[in-house]
PDB file of C-alpha atoms in Angstrom:
ATOM      1  CA  MET A   1     -24.200   6.923  -4.444  1.00 62.00           C
ATOM      2  CA  VAL A   2     -21.590   7.494  -7.166  1.00 60.00           C
ATOM      3  CA  GLU A   3     -23.018  10.950  -7.885  1.00 67.00           C
ATOM      4  CA  ILE A   4     -22.780  11.885  -4.201  1.00 73.00           C
ATOM      5  CA  PHE A   5     -19.150  10.701  -4.041  1.00 71.00           C
ATOM      6  CA  MET A   6     -18.165  12.612  -7.196  1.00 69.00           C
ATOM      7  CA  ALA A   7     -19.742  15.795  -5.809  1.00 72.00           C
ATOM      8  CA  LEU A   8     -17.405  15.769  -2.807  1.00 79.00           C
ATOM      9  CA  GLU A   9     -14.268  17.878  -2.568  1.00 82.00           C
ATOM     10  CA  PRO A  10     -11.029  16.028  -3.479  1.00 83.00           C
ATOM     11  CA  TRP A  11      -9.932  15.834   0.162  1.00 84.00           C
ATOM     12  CA  GLN A  12     -13.315  14.382   1.114  1.00 89.00           C
ATOM     13  CA  GLN A  13     -13.061  11.833  -1.698  1.00 89.00           C
ATOM     14  CA  ALA A  14      -9.558  10.836  -0.566  1.00 91.00           C
ATOM     15  CA  LEU A  15     -10.669  10.537   3.049  1.00 93.00           C
ATOM     16  CA  THR A  16     -13.690   8.425   2.082  1.00 93.00           C
ATOM     17  CA  ALA A  17     -11.555   6.213  -0.146  1.00 93.00           C
ATOM     18  CA  THR A  18      -8.916   5.598   2.520  1.00 94.00           C
ATOM     19  CA  LEU A  19     -11.551   4.909   5.175  1.00 95.00           C
ATOM     20  CA  PHE A  20     -12.742   2.204   2.764  1.00 95.00           C
ATOM     21  CA  THR A  21      -9.220   0.778   2.383  1.00 95.00           C
ATOM     22  CA  TRP A  22      -8.770   0.904   6.165  1.00 94.00           C
ATOM     23  CA  CYS A  23     -11.978  -1.091   6.639  1.00 95.00           C
ATOM     24  CA  MET A  24     -10.752  -3.630   4.085  1.00 95.00           C
ATOM     25  CA  THR A  25      -7.654  -4.084   6.237  1.00 94.00           C
ATOM     26  CA  GLY A  26     -10.000  -4.770   9.137  1.00 94.00           C
ATOM     27  CA  LEU A  27     -11.810  -7.357   7.024  1.00 94.00           C
ATOM     28  CA  GLY A  28      -8.526  -9.139   6.404  1.00 92.00           C
ATOM     29  CA  ALA A  29      -7.532  -8.906  10.051  1.00 92.00           C
ATOM     30  CA  ALA A  30     -10.881 -10.468  11.020  1.00 94.00           C
ATOM     31  CA  PHE A  31      -9.794 -13.766   9.457  1.00 90.00           C
ATOM     32  CA  VAL A  32      -8.034 -14.386  12.759  1.00 90.00           C
ATOM     33  CA  PHE A  33     -11.445 -15.233  14.231  1.00 91.00           C
ATOM     34  CA  LEU A  34     -11.998 -17.998  11.671  1.00 87.00           C
ATOM     35  CA  THR A  35      -8.884 -20.094  12.156  1.00 76.00           C
ATOM     36  CA  ARG A  36      -6.802 -21.409  15.026  1.00 67.00           C
ATOM     37  CA  GLU A  37      -3.505 -21.629  13.172  1.00 71.00           C
ATOM     38  CA  VAL A  38      -1.566 -19.475  10.771  1.00 68.00           C
ATOM     39  CA  ASN A  39      -1.825 -20.996   7.293  1.00 76.00           C
ATOM     40  CA  GLU A  40       1.484 -19.924   5.792  1.00 81.00           C
ATOM     41  CA  ARG A  41       0.622 -21.193   2.305  1.00 86.00           C
ATOM     42  CA  PHE A  42      -2.595 -19.190   2.237  1.00 85.00           C
ATOM     43  CA  LEU A  43      -0.792 -16.083   3.488  1.00 84.00           C
ATOM     44  CA  ASP A  44       1.902 -16.451   0.820  1.00 88.00           C
ATOM     45  CA  ILE A  45      -0.751 -16.743  -1.896  1.00 90.00           C
ATOM     46  CA  MET A  46      -2.671 -13.717  -0.647  1.00 87.00           C
ATOM     47  CA  LEU A  47       0.449 -11.577  -0.217  1.00 88.00           C
ATOM     48  CA  GLY A  48       1.616 -12.550  -3.694  1.00 92.00           C
ATOM     49  CA  PHE A  49      -1.753 -11.356  -4.983  1.00 93.00           C
ATOM     50  CA  ALA A  50      -1.370  -8.089  -3.061  1.00 90.00           C
ATOM     51  CA  GLY A  51       2.072  -7.552  -4.573  1.00 91.00           C
ATOM     52  CA  GLY A  52       0.692  -7.980  -8.080  1.00 94.00           C
ATOM     53  CA  VAL A  53      -2.071  -5.450  -7.414  1.00 91.00           C
ATOM     54  CA  MET A  54       0.442  -2.912  -6.081  1.00 91.00           C
ATOM     55  CA  ILE A  55       2.787  -3.297  -9.046  1.00 94.00           C
ATOM     56  CA  ALA A  56      -0.023  -2.824 -11.575  1.00 93.00           C
ATOM     57  CA  ALA A  57      -1.503   0.112  -9.656  1.00 90.00           C
ATOM     58  CA  SER A  58       1.923   1.758  -9.511  1.00 91.00           C
ATOM     59  CA  PHE A  59       2.118   1.862 -13.286  1.00 91.00           C
ATOM     60  CA  TRP A  60      -1.429   2.329 -14.572  1.00 88.00           C
ATOM     61  CA  SER A  61      -2.761   4.557 -11.779  1.00 85.00           C
ATOM     62  CA  LEU A  62       0.390   6.545 -10.980  1.00 89.00           C
ATOM     63  CA  LEU A  63       3.333   6.355 -13.388  1.00 91.00           C
ATOM     64  CA  SER A  64       1.284   6.457 -16.589  1.00 89.00           C
ATOM     65  CA  PRO A  65      -0.683   9.577 -15.500  1.00 85.00           C
ATOM     66  CA  ALA A  66       2.605  11.142 -14.379  1.00 88.00           C
ATOM     67  CA  ILE A  67       4.059  10.708 -17.862  1.00 89.00           C
ATOM     68  CA  GLU A  68       0.866  11.994 -19.502  1.00 85.00           C
ATOM     69  CA  ASN A  69       1.002  15.108 -17.309  1.00 81.00           C
ATOM     70  CA  SER A  70       4.628  15.754 -18.305  1.00 83.00           C
ATOM     71  CA  GLN A  71       3.988  16.432 -21.987  1.00 81.00           C
ATOM     72  CA  GLY A  72       6.189  19.281 -23.208  1.00 77.00           C
ATOM     73  CA  HIS A  73       8.679  19.074 -20.339  1.00 80.00           C
ATOM     74  CA  PHE A  74      11.855  20.877 -21.397  1.00 78.00           C
ATOM     75  CA  ILE A  75      14.056  17.843 -20.641  1.00 87.00           C
ATOM     76  CA  GLY A  76      11.642  15.112 -21.677  1.00 84.00           C
ATOM     77  CA  GLU A  77       8.310  13.693 -20.565  1.00 87.00           C
ATOM     78  CA  TRP A  78      10.183  10.820 -18.905  1.00 87.00           C
ATOM     79  CA  PHE A  79      12.104  13.117 -16.540  1.00 91.00           C
ATOM     80  CA  PRO A  80       9.502  13.865 -13.796  1.00 91.00           C
ATOM     81  CA  ALA A  81       8.438  10.209 -13.683  1.00 93.00           C
ATOM     82  CA  ALA A  82      12.021   8.991 -13.401  1.00 94.00           C
ATOM     83  CA  VAL A  83      13.006  11.502 -10.723  1.00 95.00           C
ATOM     84  CA  GLY A  84       9.828  11.028  -8.691  1.00 94.00           C
ATOM     85  CA  PHE A  85      10.011   7.238  -8.913  1.00 96.00           C
ATOM     86  CA  LEU A  86      13.546   7.133  -7.519  1.00 96.00           C
ATOM     87  CA  LEU A  87      12.733   9.680  -4.814  1.00 95.00           C
ATOM     88  CA  GLY A  88       9.807   7.491  -3.710  1.00 92.00           C
ATOM     89  CA  GLY A  89      12.132   4.550  -3.218  1.00 92.00           C
ATOM     90  CA  PHE A  90      14.624   6.630  -1.240  1.00 92.00           C
ATOM     91  CA  PHE A  91      11.759   8.054   0.834  1.00 88.00           C
ATOM     92  CA  ILE A  92      10.665   4.632   2.095  1.00 87.00           C
ATOM     93  CA  TYR A  93      14.287   3.482   2.404  1.00 87.00           C
ATOM     94  CA  GLY A  94      14.898   6.357   4.816  1.00 86.00           C
ATOM     95  CA  PHE A  95      11.848   5.442   6.895  1.00 79.00           C
ATOM     96  CA  ASP A  96      12.989   1.813   6.904  1.00 79.00           C
ATOM     97  CA  LYS A  97      16.286   2.815   8.448  1.00 79.00           C
ATOM     98  CA  MET A  98      14.695   5.002  11.123  1.00 76.00           C
ATOM     99  CA  ILE A  99      11.497   3.275  12.265  1.00 75.00           C
ATOM    100  CA  PRO A 100      11.989   0.022  14.225  1.00 69.00           C
ATOM    101  CA  HIS A 101      10.281  -2.916  12.501  1.00 61.00           C
ATOM    102  CA  THR A 102      10.694  -6.487  11.343  1.00 65.00           C
ATOM    103  CA  HIS A 103       9.281  -8.458   8.443  1.00 61.00           C
ATOM    104  CA  ARG A 104       7.189 -11.598   8.398  1.00 60.00           C
ATOM    105  CA  ASN A 105       9.423 -14.709   8.288  1.00 58.00           C
ATOM    106  CA  ALA A 106      12.484 -12.638   9.149  1.00 60.00           C
ATOM    107  CA  PRO A 107      14.844 -14.174  11.762  1.00 60.00           C
ATOM    108  CA  ASP A 108      15.117 -12.485  15.144  1.00 59.00           C
ATOM    109  CA  ASP A 109      18.520 -11.048  14.272  1.00 57.00           C
ATOM    110  CA  ARG A 110      17.122  -9.223  11.214  1.00 64.00           C
ATOM    111  CA  MET A 111      15.214  -6.497  13.033  1.00 67.00           C
ATOM    112  CA  GLU A 112      15.562  -3.084  11.409  1.00 65.00           C
ATOM    113  CA  GLY A 113      15.399   0.547  12.474  1.00 61.00           C
ATOM    114  CA  ILE A 114      16.567   2.555  15.447  1.00 65.00           C
ATOM    115  CA  GLY A 115      16.051   0.765  18.763  1.00 61.00           C
ATOM    116  CA  ALA A 116      14.502  -2.339  17.160  1.00 57.00           C
ATOM    117  CA  GLY A 117      16.323  -4.682  19.509  1.00 58.00           C
ATOM    118  CA  ASN A 118      14.521  -3.218  22.524  1.00 59.00           C
ATOM    119  CA  ARG A 119      11.003  -3.978  21.287  1.00 60.00           C
ATOM    120  CA  ARG A 120       8.859  -7.105  21.122  1.00 64.00           C
ATOM    121  CA  ARG A 121       8.605  -8.898  17.791  1.00 61.00           C
ATOM    122  CA  SER A 122       4.815  -8.448  17.718  1.00 64.00           C
ATOM    123  CA  THR A 123       5.240  -4.675  18.047  1.00 67.00           C
ATOM    124  CA  LEU A 124       7.798  -4.633  15.250  1.00 67.00           C
ATOM    125  CA  LEU A 125       5.447  -6.578  12.950  1.00 67.00           C
ATOM    126  CA  VAL A 126       2.725  -3.977  13.476  1.00 73.00           C
ATOM    127  CA  PHE A 127       5.208  -1.151  12.872  1.00 74.00           C
ATOM    128  CA  SER A 128       6.301  -2.813   9.623  1.00 74.00           C
ATOM    129  CA  LEU A 129       2.843  -2.885   8.050  1.00 75.00           C
ATOM    130  CA  THR A 130       2.020   0.545   9.458  1.00 79.00           C
ATOM    131  CA  LEU A 131       5.130   1.964   7.810  1.00 79.00           C
ATOM    132  CA  HIS A 132       4.314   0.388   4.478  1.00 77.00           C
ATOM    133  CA  ASN A 133       0.712   1.610   4.503  1.00 86.00           C
ATOM    134  CA  ILE A 134       1.994   5.184   4.306  1.00 88.00           C
ATOM    135  CA  PRO A 135       2.745   5.150   0.540  1.00 88.00           C
ATOM    136  CA  GLU A 136      -0.621   3.575  -0.189  1.00 90.00           C
ATOM    137  CA  GLY A 137      -2.452   6.363   1.624  1.00 91.00           C
ATOM    138  CA  MET A 138      -0.279   9.002  -0.014  1.00 90.00           C
ATOM    139  CA  ALA A 139      -0.917   7.486  -3.442  1.00 89.00           C
ATOM    140  CA  ILE A 140      -4.681   7.755  -2.965  1.00 92.00           C
ATOM    141  CA  GLY A 141      -4.425  11.296  -1.608  1.00 91.00           C
ATOM    142  CA  ILE A 142      -2.220  12.432  -4.482  1.00 88.00           C
ATOM    143  CA  ALA A 143      -4.469  10.760  -7.048  1.00 86.00           C
ATOM    144  CA  PHE A 144      -7.607  12.495  -5.752  1.00 88.00           C
ATOM    145  CA  GLY A 145      -5.783  15.768  -5.130  1.00 84.00           C
ATOM    146  CA  ALA A 146      -4.719  15.770  -8.776  1.00 80.00           C
ATOM    147  CA  ILE A 147      -8.353  16.000  -9.888  1.00 75.00           C
ATOM    148  CA  ALA A 148      -8.683  19.655  -8.902  1.00 66.00           C
ATOM    149  CA  SER A 149      -5.511  20.692 -10.732  1.00 64.00           C
ATOM    150  CA  ASN A 150      -5.973  18.927 -14.069  1.00 61.00           C
ATOM    151  CA  ALA A 151      -7.792  19.750 -17.274  1.00 48.00           C
ATOM    152  CA  ASP A 152      -9.255  16.246 -17.487  1.00 58.00           C
ATOM    153  CA  PRO A 153     -10.708  15.672 -13.991  1.00 61.00           C
ATOM    154  CA  ALA A 154     -13.156  12.948 -15.042  1.00 60.00           C
ATOM    155  CA  THR A 155     -10.382  10.650 -16.253  1.00 60.00           C
ATOM    156  CA  LEU A 156      -8.267  11.248 -13.152  1.00 66.00           C
ATOM    157  CA  ALA A 157     -11.278  10.683 -10.893  1.00 72.00           C
ATOM    158  CA  ALA A 158     -11.920   7.288 -12.474  1.00 74.00           C
ATOM    159  CA  GLY A 159      -8.258   6.384 -12.119  1.00 77.00           C
ATOM    160  CA  ALA A 160      -8.153   7.509  -8.488  1.00 83.00           C
ATOM    161  CA  ALA A 161     -11.280   5.515  -7.644  1.00 85.00           C
ATOM    162  CA  THR A 162      -9.816   2.449  -9.352  1.00 86.00           C
ATOM    163  CA  LEU A 163      -6.574   2.890  -7.409  1.00 88.00           C
ATOM    164  CA  ALA A 164      -8.511   3.036  -4.122  1.00 90.00           C
ATOM    165  CA  LEU A 165     -10.458  -0.085  -5.090  1.00 89.00           C
ATOM    166  CA  GLY A 166      -7.253  -1.966  -5.931  1.00 88.00           C
ATOM    167  CA  ILE A 167      -5.510  -0.924  -2.718  1.00 91.00           C
ATOM    168  CA  GLY A 168      -8.618  -1.876  -0.772  1.00 91.00           C
ATOM    169  CA  ILE A 169      -8.560  -5.360  -2.302  1.00 89.00           C
ATOM    170  CA  GLN A 170      -4.897  -5.894  -1.523  1.00 86.00           C
ATOM    171  CA  ASN A 171      -5.354  -4.554   2.019  1.00 90.00           C
ATOM    172  CA  ILE A 172      -7.302  -7.702   2.874  1.00 91.00           C
ATOM    173  CA  PRO A 173      -4.195  -9.937   2.789  1.00 87.00           C
ATOM    174  CA  GLU A 174      -2.152  -7.176   4.427  1.00 85.00           C
ATOM    175  CA  GLY A 175      -4.546  -7.199   7.396  1.00 89.00           C
ATOM    176  CA  MET A 176      -4.182 -10.971   7.556  1.00 87.00           C
ATOM    177  CA  ALA A 177      -0.399 -10.653   7.387  1.00 82.00           C
ATOM    178  CA  VAL A 178      -0.456  -8.725  10.674  1.00 84.00           C
ATOM    179  CA  SER A 179      -3.231 -10.357  12.705  1.00 88.00           C
ATOM    180  CA  MET A 180      -2.468 -14.003  11.921  1.00 84.00           C
ATOM    181  CA  PRO A 181       1.252 -13.925  12.854  1.00 80.00           C
ATOM    182  CA  LEU A 182       0.330 -12.027  16.020  1.00 83.00           C
ATOM    183  CA  ARG A 183      -2.106 -14.812  16.873  1.00 84.00           C
ATOM    184  CA  GLY A 184       0.615 -17.350  16.105  1.00 78.00           C
ATOM    185  CA  ASP A 185       2.861 -15.557  18.613  1.00 77.00           C
ATOM    186  CA  GLY A 186       0.271 -16.146  21.335  1.00 81.00           C
ATOM    187  CA  MET A 187      -1.687 -12.890  21.293  1.00 85.00           C
ATOM    188  CA  SER A 188      -5.458 -13.148  21.810  1.00 89.00           C
ATOM    189  CA  ARG A 189      -7.748 -13.105  18.770  1.00 91.00           C
ATOM    190  CA  THR A 190      -9.274  -9.772  19.771  1.00 93.00           C
ATOM    191  CA  LYS A 191      -5.927  -8.047  20.225  1.00 91.00           C
ATOM    192  CA  SER A 192      -4.556  -9.613  17.029  1.00 90.00           C
ATOM    193  CA  PHE A 193      -7.548  -8.282  15.110  1.00 94.00           C
ATOM    194  CA  PHE A 194      -7.297  -4.841  16.700  1.00 93.00           C
ATOM    195  CA  PHE A 195      -3.608  -4.349  15.949  1.00 90.00           C
ATOM    196  CA  GLY A 196      -4.007  -5.806  12.452  1.00 89.00           C
ATOM    197  CA  TRP A 197      -6.766  -3.315  11.704  1.00 92.00           C
ATOM    198  CA  MET A 198      -5.023  -0.360  13.330  1.00 91.00           C
ATOM    199  CA  SER A 199      -1.884  -0.981  11.250  1.00 87.00           C
ATOM    200  CA  ALA A 200      -3.683   0.786   8.373  1.00 90.00           C
ATOM    201  CA  ILE A 201      -5.000   3.784  10.325  1.00 91.00           C
ATOM    202  CA  VAL A 202      -2.137   5.806   8.821  1.00 92.00           C
ATOM    203  CA  GLU A 203      -3.678   5.526   5.337  1.00 93.00           C
ATOM    204  CA  PRO A 204      -6.331   8.257   5.848  1.00 94.00           C
ATOM    205  CA  MET A 205      -3.690  10.458   7.507  1.00 94.00           C
ATOM    206  CA  ALA A 206      -1.206   9.969   4.681  1.00 92.00           C
ATOM    207  CA  ALA A 207      -3.972  10.631   2.153  1.00 93.00           C
ATOM    208  CA  MET A 208      -4.649  14.040   3.693  1.00 93.00           C
ATOM    209  CA  VAL A 209      -0.929  14.851   3.431  1.00 90.00           C
ATOM    210  CA  GLY A 210      -0.994  13.855  -0.239  1.00 88.00           C
ATOM    211  CA  VAL A 211      -4.052  15.983  -1.020  1.00 89.00           C
ATOM    212  CA  LEU A 212      -2.591  18.980   0.805  1.00 86.00           C
ATOM    213  CA  ALA A 213       0.753  18.659  -0.967  1.00 82.00           C
ATOM    214  CA  ILE A 214      -0.874  18.640  -4.403  1.00 81.00           C
ATOM    215  CA  SER A 215      -3.225  21.521  -3.590  1.00 76.00           C
ATOM    216  CA  LEU A 216      -0.264  23.681  -2.547  1.00 73.00           C
ATOM    217  CA  MET A 217       2.162  22.561  -5.248  1.00 72.00           C
ATOM    218  CA  SER A 218       0.148  21.509  -8.310  1.00 69.00           C
ATOM    219  CA  PRO A 219       3.130  21.978 -10.704  1.00 76.00           C
ATOM    220  CA  VAL A 220       4.844  19.020  -9.012  1.00 83.00           C
ATOM    221  CA  LEU A 221       1.937  16.654  -9.762  1.00 83.00           C
ATOM    222  CA  PRO A 222       3.930  14.327 -12.078  1.00 88.00           C
ATOM    223  CA  TYR A 223       6.709  14.082  -9.500  1.00 90.00           C
ATOM    224  CA  ALA A 224       4.221  13.359  -6.707  1.00 88.00           C
ATOM    225  CA  LEU A 225       2.394  10.660  -8.672  1.00 88.00           C
ATOM    226  CA  SER A 226       5.620   8.891  -9.580  1.00 92.00           C
ATOM    227  CA  LEU A 227       6.977   9.315  -6.034  1.00 91.00           C
ATOM    228  CA  ALA A 228       3.983   7.369  -4.737  1.00 90.00           C
ATOM    229  CA  ALA A 229       4.622   4.707  -7.390  1.00 93.00           C
ATOM    230  CA  GLY A 230       8.280   4.393  -6.409  1.00 94.00           C
ATOM    231  CA  ALA A 231       7.390   4.090  -2.731  1.00 90.00           C
ATOM    232  CA  MET A 232       4.893   1.305  -3.456  1.00 91.00           C
ATOM    233  CA  ILE A 233       7.310  -0.613  -5.677  1.00 94.00           C
ATOM    234  CA  PHE A 234      10.001  -0.375  -2.988  1.00 92.00           C
ATOM    235  CA  VAL A 235       7.583  -1.945  -0.492  1.00 88.00           C
ATOM    236  CA  VAL A 236       6.715  -4.780  -2.887  1.00 90.00           C
ATOM    237  CA  VAL A 237      10.333  -5.604  -3.717  1.00 90.00           C
ATOM    238  CA  GLU A 238      11.770  -5.095  -0.227  1.00 85.00           C
ATOM    239  CA  GLU A 239       9.070  -6.808   1.832  1.00 83.00           C
ATOM    240  CA  VAL A 240       6.035  -8.316   0.095  1.00 86.00           C
ATOM    241  CA  ILE A 241       7.745 -10.570  -2.457  1.00 89.00           C
ATOM    242  CA  PRO A 242      10.596 -11.775  -0.184  1.00 86.00           C
ATOM    243  CA  SER A 243       8.124 -12.725   2.554  1.00 83.00           C
ATOM    244  CA  THR A 244       6.329 -15.097   0.145  1.00 87.00           C
ATOM    245  CA  GLN A 245       9.485 -16.941  -0.918  1.00 83.00           C
ATOM    246  CA  LYS A 246      10.663 -18.504   2.359  1.00 79.00           C
ATOM    247  CA  ASN A 247       8.111 -21.210   3.116  1.00 78.00           C
ATOM    248  CA  GLY A 248       8.373 -23.384   0.005  1.00 80.00           C
ATOM    249  CA  HIS A 249       5.401 -21.745  -1.737  1.00 84.00           C
ATOM    250  CA  SER A 250       7.328 -19.566  -4.170  1.00 87.00           C
ATOM    251  CA  ASP A 251       5.710 -20.898  -7.364  1.00 91.00           C
ATOM    252  CA  VAL A 252       2.111 -20.540  -6.223  1.00 94.00           C
ATOM    253  CA  ALA A 253       2.896 -17.120  -4.702  1.00 92.00           C
ATOM    254  CA  ALA A 254       4.401 -15.997  -8.016  1.00 94.00           C
ATOM    255  CA  MET A 255       1.324 -17.146  -9.923  1.00 96.00           C
ATOM    256  CA  SER A 256      -0.874 -15.360  -7.411  1.00 95.00           C
ATOM    257  CA  LEU A 257       1.164 -12.187  -7.995  1.00 95.00           C
ATOM    258  CA  MET A 258       0.519 -12.471 -11.720  1.00 96.00           C
ATOM    259  CA  ILE A 259      -3.211 -12.911 -11.092  1.00 96.00           C
ATOM    260  CA  GLY A 260      -3.252  -9.825  -8.858  1.00 93.00           C
ATOM    261  CA  PHE A 261      -1.350  -7.832 -11.491  1.00 95.00           C
ATOM    262  CA  THR A 262      -3.753  -8.951 -14.218  1.00 96.00           C
ATOM    263  CA  LEU A 263      -6.841  -8.109 -12.167  1.00 92.00           C
ATOM    264  CA  MET A 264      -5.592  -4.616 -11.352  1.00 90.00           C
ATOM    265  CA  MET A 265      -4.583  -4.050 -14.975  1.00 91.00           C
ATOM    266  CA  ILE A 266      -8.092  -5.009 -16.109  1.00 91.00           C
ATOM    267  CA  LEU A 267      -9.691  -2.715 -13.530  1.00 86.00           C
ATOM    268  CA  ASP A 268      -7.487   0.218 -14.488  1.00 83.00           C
ATOM    269  CA  VAL A 269      -7.929  -0.175 -18.226  1.00 82.00           C
ATOM    270  CA  ALA A 270     -11.651  -0.952 -18.074  1.00 81.00           C
ATOM    271  CA  LEU A 271     -12.633   1.628 -15.461  1.00 74.00           C
ATOM    272  CA  GLY A 272      -9.907   4.260 -15.754  1.00 61.00           C
TER     273      GLY A 272
END
């Protein structure tokens, strides 16, 4: 099975990987069929874990390879990583200001984006997770797209596969974070599951954009890798962590974040 996957073209690998992460979102969303009520403590723990995975993946799977691929840069090997990282944050910030959405646990007067006040809260919750799945898909696409344009494809392939595995793991609580609040708002289990799962359908699409961008502009690989890292860190700091700190479970959510970070670090170092 591994040999078949490695024989695929980079775009096929990225598509396969993001279809896996999309299905993992569906697995998380399916928890809505197992419980009648939203367990806020459990959600905070799982989202804390997801945040830890994303932070670790941003460094070991994206920023570190970006720095390694910047050796000999005329300004300094830190320059592409620094520029790309900041651009990634501004990229998601711009989407945040344009696309209507709201965050879990946010009050009704804290809706964001153009025309947010004219939409139902359940719709805005789905938009929020859909928006923040974009950098995850792009990160996977860029990571696999980098394989074809690098002198050490085996190492990058292992890192890209590890990144997809980590994002797939953390997509489970992200699926829960959509479907369970929707159920709590009175939506049926089936619809809650469907919209929770579909919130990640943008990941395969974003992955294809990432692969295409790298194939056309391979010299910008370090910038692209670090841009994906910056976008993911922005999501963690702006949404994931704050949403775990408002229900009185901040300590256990923080410990869960550290566990998620440690697990992803182990996976990246051991497999990548």
